[in-house]
XYZ file of C-alpha atoms in Angstrom:
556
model
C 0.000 0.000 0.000
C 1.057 3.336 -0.979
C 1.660 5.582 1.907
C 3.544 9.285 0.477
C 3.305 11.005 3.854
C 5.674 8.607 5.444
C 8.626 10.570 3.582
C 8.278 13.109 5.413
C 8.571 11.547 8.842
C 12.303 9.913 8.582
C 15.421 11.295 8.034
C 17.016 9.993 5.201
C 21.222 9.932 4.452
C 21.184 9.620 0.903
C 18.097 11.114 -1.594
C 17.981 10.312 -5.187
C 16.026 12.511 -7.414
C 15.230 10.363 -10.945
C 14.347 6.561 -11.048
C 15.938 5.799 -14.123
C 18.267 3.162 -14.595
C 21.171 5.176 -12.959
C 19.231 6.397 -10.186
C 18.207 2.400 -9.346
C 21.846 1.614 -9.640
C 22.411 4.480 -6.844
C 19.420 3.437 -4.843
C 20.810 -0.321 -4.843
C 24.602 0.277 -3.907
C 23.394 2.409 -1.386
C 20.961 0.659 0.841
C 23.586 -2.087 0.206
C 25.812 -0.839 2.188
C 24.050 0.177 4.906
C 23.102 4.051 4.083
C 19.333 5.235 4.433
C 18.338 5.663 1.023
C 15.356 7.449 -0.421
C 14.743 7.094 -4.281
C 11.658 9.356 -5.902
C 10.845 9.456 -9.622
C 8.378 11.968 -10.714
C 6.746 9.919 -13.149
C 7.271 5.877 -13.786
C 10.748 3.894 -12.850
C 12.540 3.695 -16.245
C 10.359 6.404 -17.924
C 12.532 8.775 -19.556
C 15.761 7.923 -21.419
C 16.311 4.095 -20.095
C 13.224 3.265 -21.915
C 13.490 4.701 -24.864
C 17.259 3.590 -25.320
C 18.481 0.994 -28.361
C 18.445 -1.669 -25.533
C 22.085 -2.709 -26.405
C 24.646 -3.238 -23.386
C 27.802 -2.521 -25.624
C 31.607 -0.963 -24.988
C 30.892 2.141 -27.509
C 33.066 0.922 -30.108
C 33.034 4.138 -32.079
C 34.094 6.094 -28.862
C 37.751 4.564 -30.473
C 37.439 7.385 -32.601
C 37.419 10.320 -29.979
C 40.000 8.778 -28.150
C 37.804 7.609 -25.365
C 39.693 4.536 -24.262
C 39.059 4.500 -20.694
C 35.002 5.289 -21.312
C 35.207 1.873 -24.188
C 37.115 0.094 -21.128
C 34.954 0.854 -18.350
C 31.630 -0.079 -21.032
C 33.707 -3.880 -21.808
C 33.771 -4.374 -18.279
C 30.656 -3.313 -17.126
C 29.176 -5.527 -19.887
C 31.085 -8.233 -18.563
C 29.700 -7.583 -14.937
C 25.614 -7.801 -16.263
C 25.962 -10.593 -18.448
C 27.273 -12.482 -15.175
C 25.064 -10.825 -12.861
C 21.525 -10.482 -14.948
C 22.396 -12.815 -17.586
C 18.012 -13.888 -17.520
C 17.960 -9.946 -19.146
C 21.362 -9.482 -21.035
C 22.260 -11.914 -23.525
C 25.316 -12.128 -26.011
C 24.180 -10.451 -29.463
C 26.270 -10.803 -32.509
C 27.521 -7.075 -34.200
C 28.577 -7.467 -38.104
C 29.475 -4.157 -39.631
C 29.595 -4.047 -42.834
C 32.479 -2.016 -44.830
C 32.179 -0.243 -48.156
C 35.029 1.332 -50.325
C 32.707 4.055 -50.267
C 32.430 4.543 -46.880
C 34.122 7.154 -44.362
C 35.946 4.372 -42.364
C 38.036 2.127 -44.517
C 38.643 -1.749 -44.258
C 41.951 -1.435 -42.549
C 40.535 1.519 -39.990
C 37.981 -0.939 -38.545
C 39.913 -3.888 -38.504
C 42.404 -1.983 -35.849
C 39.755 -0.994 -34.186
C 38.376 -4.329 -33.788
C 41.502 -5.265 -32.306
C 41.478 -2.367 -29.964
C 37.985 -3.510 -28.868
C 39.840 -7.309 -27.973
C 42.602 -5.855 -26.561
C 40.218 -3.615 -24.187
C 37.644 -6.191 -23.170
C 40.741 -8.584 -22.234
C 38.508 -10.125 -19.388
C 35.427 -10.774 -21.433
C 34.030 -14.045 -21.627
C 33.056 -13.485 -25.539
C 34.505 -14.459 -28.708
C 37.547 -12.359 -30.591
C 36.206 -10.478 -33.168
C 36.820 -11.787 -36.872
C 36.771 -10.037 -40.116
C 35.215 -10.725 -43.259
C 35.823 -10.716 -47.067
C 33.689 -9.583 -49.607
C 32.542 -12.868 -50.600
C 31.932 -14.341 -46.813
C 30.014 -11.229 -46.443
C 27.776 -11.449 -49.469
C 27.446 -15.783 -48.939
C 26.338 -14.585 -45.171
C 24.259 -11.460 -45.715
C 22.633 -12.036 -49.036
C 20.103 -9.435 -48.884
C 23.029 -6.815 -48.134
C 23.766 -4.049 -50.842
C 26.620 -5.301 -52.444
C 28.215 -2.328 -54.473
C 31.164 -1.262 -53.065
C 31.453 -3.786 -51.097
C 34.579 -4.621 -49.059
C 33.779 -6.580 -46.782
C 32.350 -6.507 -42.620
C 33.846 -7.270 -39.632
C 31.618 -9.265 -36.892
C 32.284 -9.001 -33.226
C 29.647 -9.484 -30.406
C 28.157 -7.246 -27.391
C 25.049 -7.336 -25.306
C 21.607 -6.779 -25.437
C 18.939 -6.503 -22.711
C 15.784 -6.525 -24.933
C 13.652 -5.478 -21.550
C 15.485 -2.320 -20.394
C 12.626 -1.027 -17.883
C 13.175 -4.853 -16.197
C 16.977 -3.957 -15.937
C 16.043 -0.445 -13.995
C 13.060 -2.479 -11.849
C 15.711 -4.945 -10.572
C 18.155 -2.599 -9.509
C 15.153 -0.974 -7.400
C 13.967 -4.065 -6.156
C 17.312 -4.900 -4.690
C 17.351 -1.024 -3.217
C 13.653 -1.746 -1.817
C 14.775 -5.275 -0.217
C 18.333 -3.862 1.062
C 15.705 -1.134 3.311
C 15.288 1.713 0.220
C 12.275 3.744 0.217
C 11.480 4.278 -3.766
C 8.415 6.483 -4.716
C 7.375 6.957 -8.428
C 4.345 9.504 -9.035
C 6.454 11.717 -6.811
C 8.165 14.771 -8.458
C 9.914 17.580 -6.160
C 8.300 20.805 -6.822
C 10.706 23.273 -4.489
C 14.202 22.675 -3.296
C 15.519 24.306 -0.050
C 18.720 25.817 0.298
C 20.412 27.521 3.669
C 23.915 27.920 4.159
C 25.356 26.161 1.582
C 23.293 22.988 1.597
C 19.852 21.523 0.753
C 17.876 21.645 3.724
C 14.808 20.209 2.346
C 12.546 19.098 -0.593
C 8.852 19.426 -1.474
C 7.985 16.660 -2.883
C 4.466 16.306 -4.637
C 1.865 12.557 -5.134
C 1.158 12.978 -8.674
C -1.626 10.037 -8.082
C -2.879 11.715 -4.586
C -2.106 15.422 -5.062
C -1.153 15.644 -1.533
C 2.617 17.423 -0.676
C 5.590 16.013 2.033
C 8.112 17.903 3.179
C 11.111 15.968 3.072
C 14.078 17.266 5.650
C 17.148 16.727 5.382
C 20.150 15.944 8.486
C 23.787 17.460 8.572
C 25.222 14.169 6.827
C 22.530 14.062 4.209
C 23.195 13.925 0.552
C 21.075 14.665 -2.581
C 21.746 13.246 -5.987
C 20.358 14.233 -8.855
C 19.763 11.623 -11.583
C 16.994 13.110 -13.319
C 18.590 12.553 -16.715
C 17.276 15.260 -19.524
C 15.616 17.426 -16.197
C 19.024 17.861 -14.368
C 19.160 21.599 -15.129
C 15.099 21.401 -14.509
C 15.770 19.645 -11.120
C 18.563 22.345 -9.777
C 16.136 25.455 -11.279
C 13.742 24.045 -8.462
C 15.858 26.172 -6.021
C 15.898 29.997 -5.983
C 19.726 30.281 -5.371
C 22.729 30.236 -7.751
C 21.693 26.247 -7.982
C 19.907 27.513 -11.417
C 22.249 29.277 -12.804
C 24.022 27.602 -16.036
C 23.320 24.985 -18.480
C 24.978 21.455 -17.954
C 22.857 19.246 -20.603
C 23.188 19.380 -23.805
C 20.946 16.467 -24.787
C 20.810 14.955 -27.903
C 17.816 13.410 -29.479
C 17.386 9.591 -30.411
C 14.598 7.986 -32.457
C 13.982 4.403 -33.502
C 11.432 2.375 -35.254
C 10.249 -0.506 -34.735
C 8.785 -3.333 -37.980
C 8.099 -6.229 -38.401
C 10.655 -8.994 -40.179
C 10.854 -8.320 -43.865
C 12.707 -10.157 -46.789
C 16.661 -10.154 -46.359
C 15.628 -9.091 -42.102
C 19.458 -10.385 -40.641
C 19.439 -12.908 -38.056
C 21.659 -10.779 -36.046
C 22.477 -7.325 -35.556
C 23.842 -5.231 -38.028
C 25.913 -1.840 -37.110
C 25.450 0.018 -40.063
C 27.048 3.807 -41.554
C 24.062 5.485 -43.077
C 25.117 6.265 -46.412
C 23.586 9.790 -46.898
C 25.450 11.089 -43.753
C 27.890 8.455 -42.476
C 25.711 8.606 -39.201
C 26.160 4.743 -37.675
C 22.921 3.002 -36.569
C 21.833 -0.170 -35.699
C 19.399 -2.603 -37.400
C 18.486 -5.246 -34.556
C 16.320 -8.132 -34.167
C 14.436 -7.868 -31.544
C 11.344 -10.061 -29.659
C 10.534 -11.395 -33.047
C 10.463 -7.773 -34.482
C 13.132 -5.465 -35.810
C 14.718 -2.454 -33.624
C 16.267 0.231 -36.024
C 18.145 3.034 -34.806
C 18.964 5.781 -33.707
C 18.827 9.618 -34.798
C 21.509 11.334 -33.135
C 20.357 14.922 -33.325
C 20.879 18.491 -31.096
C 17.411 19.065 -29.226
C 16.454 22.165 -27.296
C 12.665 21.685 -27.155
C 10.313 20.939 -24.292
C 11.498 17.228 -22.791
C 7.825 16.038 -22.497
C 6.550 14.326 -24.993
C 9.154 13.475 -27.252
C 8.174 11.854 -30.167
C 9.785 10.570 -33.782
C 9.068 13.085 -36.493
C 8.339 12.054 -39.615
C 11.848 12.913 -40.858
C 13.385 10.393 -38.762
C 11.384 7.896 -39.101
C 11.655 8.369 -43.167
C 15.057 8.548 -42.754
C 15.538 5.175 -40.824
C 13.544 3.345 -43.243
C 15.608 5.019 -46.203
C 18.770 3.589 -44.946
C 18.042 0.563 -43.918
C 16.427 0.098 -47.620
C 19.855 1.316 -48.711
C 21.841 -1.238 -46.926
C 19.289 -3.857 -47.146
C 17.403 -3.703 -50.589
C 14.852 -6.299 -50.792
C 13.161 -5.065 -47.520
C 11.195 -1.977 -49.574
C 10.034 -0.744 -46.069
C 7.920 1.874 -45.973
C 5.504 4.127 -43.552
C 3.028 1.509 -43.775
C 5.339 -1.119 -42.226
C 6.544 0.860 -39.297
C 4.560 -0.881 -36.016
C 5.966 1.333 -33.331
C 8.320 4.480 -32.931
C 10.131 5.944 -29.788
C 11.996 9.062 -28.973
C 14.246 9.923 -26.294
C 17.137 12.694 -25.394
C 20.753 12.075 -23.940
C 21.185 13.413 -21.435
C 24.750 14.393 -22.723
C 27.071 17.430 -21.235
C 26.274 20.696 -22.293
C 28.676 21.554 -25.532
C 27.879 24.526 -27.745
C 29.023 24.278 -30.953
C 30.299 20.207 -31.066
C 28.995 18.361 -33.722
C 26.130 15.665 -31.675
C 27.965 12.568 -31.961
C 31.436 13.615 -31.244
C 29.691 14.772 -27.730
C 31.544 12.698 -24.682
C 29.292 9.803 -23.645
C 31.921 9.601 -20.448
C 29.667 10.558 -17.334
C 29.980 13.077 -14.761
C 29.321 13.474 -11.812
C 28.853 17.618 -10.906
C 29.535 18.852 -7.567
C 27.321 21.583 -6.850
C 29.769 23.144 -4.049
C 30.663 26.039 -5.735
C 27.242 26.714 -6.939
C 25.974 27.054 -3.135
C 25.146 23.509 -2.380
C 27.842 20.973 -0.724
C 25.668 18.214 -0.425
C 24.322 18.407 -4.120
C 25.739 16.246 -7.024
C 24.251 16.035 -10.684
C 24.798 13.168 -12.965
C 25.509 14.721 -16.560
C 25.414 12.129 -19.127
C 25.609 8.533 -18.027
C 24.592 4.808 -20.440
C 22.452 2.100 -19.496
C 26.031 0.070 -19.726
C 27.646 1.841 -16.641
C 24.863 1.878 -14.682
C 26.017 -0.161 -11.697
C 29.500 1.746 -11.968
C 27.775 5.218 -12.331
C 25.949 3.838 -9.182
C 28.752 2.919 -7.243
C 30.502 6.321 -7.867
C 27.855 7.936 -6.531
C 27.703 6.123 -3.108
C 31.627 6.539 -2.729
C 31.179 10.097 -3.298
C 28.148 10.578 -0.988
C 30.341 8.502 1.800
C 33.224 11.063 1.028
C 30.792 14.077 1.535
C 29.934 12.790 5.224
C 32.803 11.934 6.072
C 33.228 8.820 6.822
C 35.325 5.625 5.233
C 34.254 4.145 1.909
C 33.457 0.355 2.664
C 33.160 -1.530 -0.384
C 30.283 -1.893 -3.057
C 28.844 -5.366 -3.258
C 27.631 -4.462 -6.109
C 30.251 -5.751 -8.486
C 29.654 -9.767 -7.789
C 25.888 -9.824 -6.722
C 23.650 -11.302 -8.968
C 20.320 -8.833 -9.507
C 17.086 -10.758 -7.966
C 16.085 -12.293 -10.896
C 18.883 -13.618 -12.128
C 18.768 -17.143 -13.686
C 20.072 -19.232 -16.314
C 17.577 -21.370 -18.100
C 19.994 -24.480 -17.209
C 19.509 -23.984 -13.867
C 18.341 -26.295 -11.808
C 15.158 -24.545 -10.724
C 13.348 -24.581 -14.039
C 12.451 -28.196 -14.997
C 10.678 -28.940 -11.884
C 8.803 -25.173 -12.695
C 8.051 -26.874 -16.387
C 6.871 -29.927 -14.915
C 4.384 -28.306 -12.356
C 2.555 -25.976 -14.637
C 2.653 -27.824 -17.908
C -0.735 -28.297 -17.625
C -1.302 -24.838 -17.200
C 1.496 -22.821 -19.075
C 2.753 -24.114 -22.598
C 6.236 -24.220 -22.732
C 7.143 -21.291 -24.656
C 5.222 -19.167 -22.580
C 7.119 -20.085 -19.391
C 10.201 -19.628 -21.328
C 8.648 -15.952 -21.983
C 7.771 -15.587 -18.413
C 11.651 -16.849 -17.358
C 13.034 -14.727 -19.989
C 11.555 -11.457 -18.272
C 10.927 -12.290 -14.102
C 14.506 -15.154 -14.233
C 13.968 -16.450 -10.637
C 11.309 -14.444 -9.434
C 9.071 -15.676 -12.053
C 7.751 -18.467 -9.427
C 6.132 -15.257 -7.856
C 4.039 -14.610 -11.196
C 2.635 -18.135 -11.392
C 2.214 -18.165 -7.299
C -0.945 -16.063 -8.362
C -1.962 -18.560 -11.438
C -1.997 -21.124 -8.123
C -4.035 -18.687 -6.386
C -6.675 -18.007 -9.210
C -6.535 -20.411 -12.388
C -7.721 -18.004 -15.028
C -5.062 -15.916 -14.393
C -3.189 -18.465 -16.405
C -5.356 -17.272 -19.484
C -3.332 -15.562 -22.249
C -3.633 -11.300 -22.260
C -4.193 -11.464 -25.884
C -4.220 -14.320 -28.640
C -1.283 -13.192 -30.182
C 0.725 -12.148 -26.836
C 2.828 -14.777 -25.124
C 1.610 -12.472 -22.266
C -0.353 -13.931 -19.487
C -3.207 -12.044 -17.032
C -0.898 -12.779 -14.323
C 1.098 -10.586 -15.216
C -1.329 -7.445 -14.940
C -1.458 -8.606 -11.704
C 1.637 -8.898 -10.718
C 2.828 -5.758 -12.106
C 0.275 -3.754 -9.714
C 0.776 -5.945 -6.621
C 4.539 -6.418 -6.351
C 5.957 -3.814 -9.094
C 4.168 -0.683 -8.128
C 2.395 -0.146 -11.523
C 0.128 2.829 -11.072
C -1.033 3.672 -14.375
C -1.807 1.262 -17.719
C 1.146 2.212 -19.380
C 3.269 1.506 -17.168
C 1.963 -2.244 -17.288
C 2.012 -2.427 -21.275
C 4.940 -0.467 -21.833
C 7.300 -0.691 -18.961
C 6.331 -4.106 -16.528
C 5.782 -5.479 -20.032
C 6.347 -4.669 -23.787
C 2.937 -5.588 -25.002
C 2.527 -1.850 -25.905
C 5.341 -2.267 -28.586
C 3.839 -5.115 -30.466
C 0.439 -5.301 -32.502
C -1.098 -2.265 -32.972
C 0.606 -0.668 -29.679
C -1.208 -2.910 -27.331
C -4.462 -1.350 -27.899
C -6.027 -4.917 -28.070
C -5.195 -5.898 -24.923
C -6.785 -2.965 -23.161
C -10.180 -4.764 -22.545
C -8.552 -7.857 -20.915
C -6.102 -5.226 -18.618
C -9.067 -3.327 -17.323
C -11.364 -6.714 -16.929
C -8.498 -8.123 -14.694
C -7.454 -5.390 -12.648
C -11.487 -4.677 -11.655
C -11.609 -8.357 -10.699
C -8.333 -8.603 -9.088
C -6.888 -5.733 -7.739
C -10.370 -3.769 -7.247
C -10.107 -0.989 -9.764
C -13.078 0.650 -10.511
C -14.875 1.128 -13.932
C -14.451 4.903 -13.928
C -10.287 4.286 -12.614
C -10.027 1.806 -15.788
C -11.805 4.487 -18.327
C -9.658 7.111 -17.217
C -6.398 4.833 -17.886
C -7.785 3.671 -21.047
C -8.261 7.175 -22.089
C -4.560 8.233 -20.369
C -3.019 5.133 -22.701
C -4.496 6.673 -26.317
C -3.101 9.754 -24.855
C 0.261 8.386 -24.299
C 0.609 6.231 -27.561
C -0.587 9.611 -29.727
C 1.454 11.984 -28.279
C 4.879 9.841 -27.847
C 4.344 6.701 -30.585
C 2.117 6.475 -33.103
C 3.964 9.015 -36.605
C 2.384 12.300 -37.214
C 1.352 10.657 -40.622
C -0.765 8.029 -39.373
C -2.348 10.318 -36.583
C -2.959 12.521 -40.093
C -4.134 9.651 -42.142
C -6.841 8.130 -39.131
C -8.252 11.648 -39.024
C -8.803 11.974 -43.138
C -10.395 8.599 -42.530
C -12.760 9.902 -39.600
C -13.381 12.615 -41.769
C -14.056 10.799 -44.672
């Protein structure tokens, strides 16, 4: 049960402002070891930049080109450190980039970079890179463009296809280690006396009511709002919002269904209009293609995919990749997010750092303020761990170690483990096996808690939709033990249902049916959220030109 007011009624050592994926990370290390944490997101866990992100866990293998070694390092190992520790979520993906004559980096150029990426993931636990001739490449990739063709080169990296899950584990560590974590709570005024941050408003989005959140002499506040840092510090009528520090950058993708010559495995492509890279990506049966990579100063909410983008994104990948002829009509799903990069007037938007920093806010009137400026889904748990070393600095005290580094996340499982043939052999009469191998692929070892409630009430075991793996557990579970307020957060971010099939509008009946006989939501709570979700999907997914095309058909 929700309870806001009881913010206001401890103190708290360490508060994080921003519940995305780096803000989890900070939440975790911290209650870890042993300081009283506080986590509040102003909207959903994951809803900003972690979930609208390419979903790759990769070492930023053109950050070779800006000299970034120690940024591509830290990314190797960090990759290293999930695939051990969430390995249920992140998964080995194979990376061919292909070369052309043509092209602004040359045969020989990406070959020693290849070996630079080896020679900096020394500790990985995946296979050498290799490189490819012209004729392996055209006998492997058949569908690829051939003219000019010199060849690719094929290494592998990491993708976690269910980002928001990544961020919710991370806070479900934080909330079993003793975390409070809030989302539908936004700070609305920031206090500052004598050099530090004696307090925070905080707002209930859901309730409307307001906490005042104090803090003690050892208390620290981190900001992790992403894109709203400078939004965040401009809370506070002192020096605090003064200066710009992000610079974002904005990323689109689409999303399509397979199509002729649709590679097996991911392709890291150079667009061949501007030499911008993207990626083309299988992903959950589907195809992930992206991203823009373009200077935004515009309002941070919503953020959509203009038509531009998403006509350039099918344009090259019809370039590289001939026989797919994609076109509006096949695009199923688009996304949008900003960077949350450093603030850099005049750089061109790629050759911005993608290092992170962390920004003491000392000099700008507040010693126990620090701002994360930039920051990757990859480095999360190091970005995390910084934080917590720094906070322990600022009060004080020694730095014990972060356990961070070796300990699995909750769900973490292996589908050779033990644990999952007796799992298959209980509910085979109730789950087919490639749903439970969904399920596992998304909860790992919690996922026992999902089917607890198919125990509990059988028709729970009932699919969401016909063409959804999905079950109405699920639903369930999302609201009960994952704090899902709002339907959108249970399609889009507890789930992906919202990013398959017409953007999950389908399974709206069967969510609102469920969670009035389950969890005791009213008809007039459902309509609202039913309402909310169009909102959402028109505003931040569904192109301009199909918005423009279903009202010349209402018209019509």
């Amino acid at each position: 049960m929700r309870n806001f007011q009881a913010i206001a009624t401890q103190p708290y050592d360490l508060i994080i402002i921003g519940g995305g994926i780096n803000g989890a990370a900070t939440a975790r290390d911290a209650a870890l070891r042993g300081l009283k944490t506080l986590l509040i997101e102003k909207g959903d866990f994951a809803e900003g930049t972690t979930s609208w992100s390419t979903r790759l866990v990769h070492g930023g293998l053109r950050y070779l080109e800006y000299f970034e070694f120690h940024l591509v390092r830290e990314s190797l190992h960090e990759r290293e450190v999930l695939l051990r520790n969430a390995p249920h979520l992140v998964k080995p993906v194979q990376m061919t980039i292909p070369i052309y004559r043509s092209g602004s980096r040359h045969y020989r150029v990406i070959q020693t970079g290849m070996v630079l990426y080896d020679v900096l993931s020394y500790d990985k636990s995946l296979p050498n890179h290799r490189m490819l001739s012209r004729q392996s490449t055209r006998q492997l990739f058949r569908a690829m463009d051939s003219d000019d063709l010199a060849g690719a080169a094929q290494y592998y990296d990491a993708q976690v296809e269910y980002a928001e899950r990544l961020c919710w584990e991370n806070i479900l560590d934080a909330q079993q280690a003793g975390a409070t974590v809030l989302n539908y709570a936004e700070v609305i005024d920031i206090q500052v006396q004598d050099q530090r941050i004696v307090g925070l408003t905080v707002r209930d989005v859901l309730g409307q009511e307001v906490a005042q959140v104090q803090t003690h002499a050892k208390t620290v506040v981190v900001n992790t709002s992403g894109p709203w840092v400078d939004a965040v510090c401009g809370l506070s009528e002192s020096p605090l919002s003064q200066g710009r520090k992000i610079g974002g950058t904005k990323g689109s993708h689409i999303i399509v269904d397979r199509f002729p010559g649709a590679p097996d495995s991911a392709l890291y492509v150079e667009a061949k209009t501007d030499g911008r890279p993207f990626f083309i990506v299988p992903w959950l049966g589907q195809v992930l293609i992206g991203t823009t990579d373009e200077r935004y100063n515009g309002p941070l909410d919503p953020i959509k995919a203009d038509d531009a983008e998403v006509d350039y994104l099918i344009a090259e990948t019809n370039r590289v990749l001939p026989a797919a002829h994609l076109t509006r009509a096949d695009v199923r799903f688009t996304y949008s997010g900003i960077r949350p990069l450093p603030y850099a007037e005049g750089k061109k938007a790629g050759s911005i750092t993608r290092a992170h920093i962390l920004h003491d806010h000392s000099r700008e009137g507040a010693t126990n303020l620090i701002s994360l400026i930039g920051g990757k889904l990859t480095t999360h748990r190091q970005v995390g761990e910084e934080f917590v070393d720094a906070t322990f600095r600022k009060r004080g005290e020694p730095v014990p170690p972060s356990p961070t580094h070796r300990r699995p996340l909750p769900g973490a499982l292996r589908l050779d483990d033990p644990q999952v043939l007796p799992l298959t052999e209980r509910y085979q009469d109730r789950i087919a096996p490639p749903i439970l191998n969904h399920l596992l692929s998304i909860y790992g070892a919690l996922t026992p808690q999902v089917l607890a409630l198919v125990d509990e009430s059988p028709d729970l075991a009932h699919p969401i939709h016909p063409d959804y793996p999905d079950i109405q557990a699920q639903i369930v579970f999302a609201v009960q033990a994952e704090m899902a307020q709002t339907f959108v957060d249970i399609l889009r971010r507890r789930t992906t249902l919202s990013m398959h099939h017409d953007y999950g509008f389908p399974a709206l009946p069967t969510v609102a049916q469920v969670l009035r006989h389950h969890c005791g939501w009213d008809e007039e709570r459902c309509d609202r959220n039913i309402q909310a979700y169009h909102r959402f999907m028109e505003t931040n997914c569904i192109p301009d030109y199909a918005l423009g095309q279903e009202a010349a058909l209402q018209e019509a």
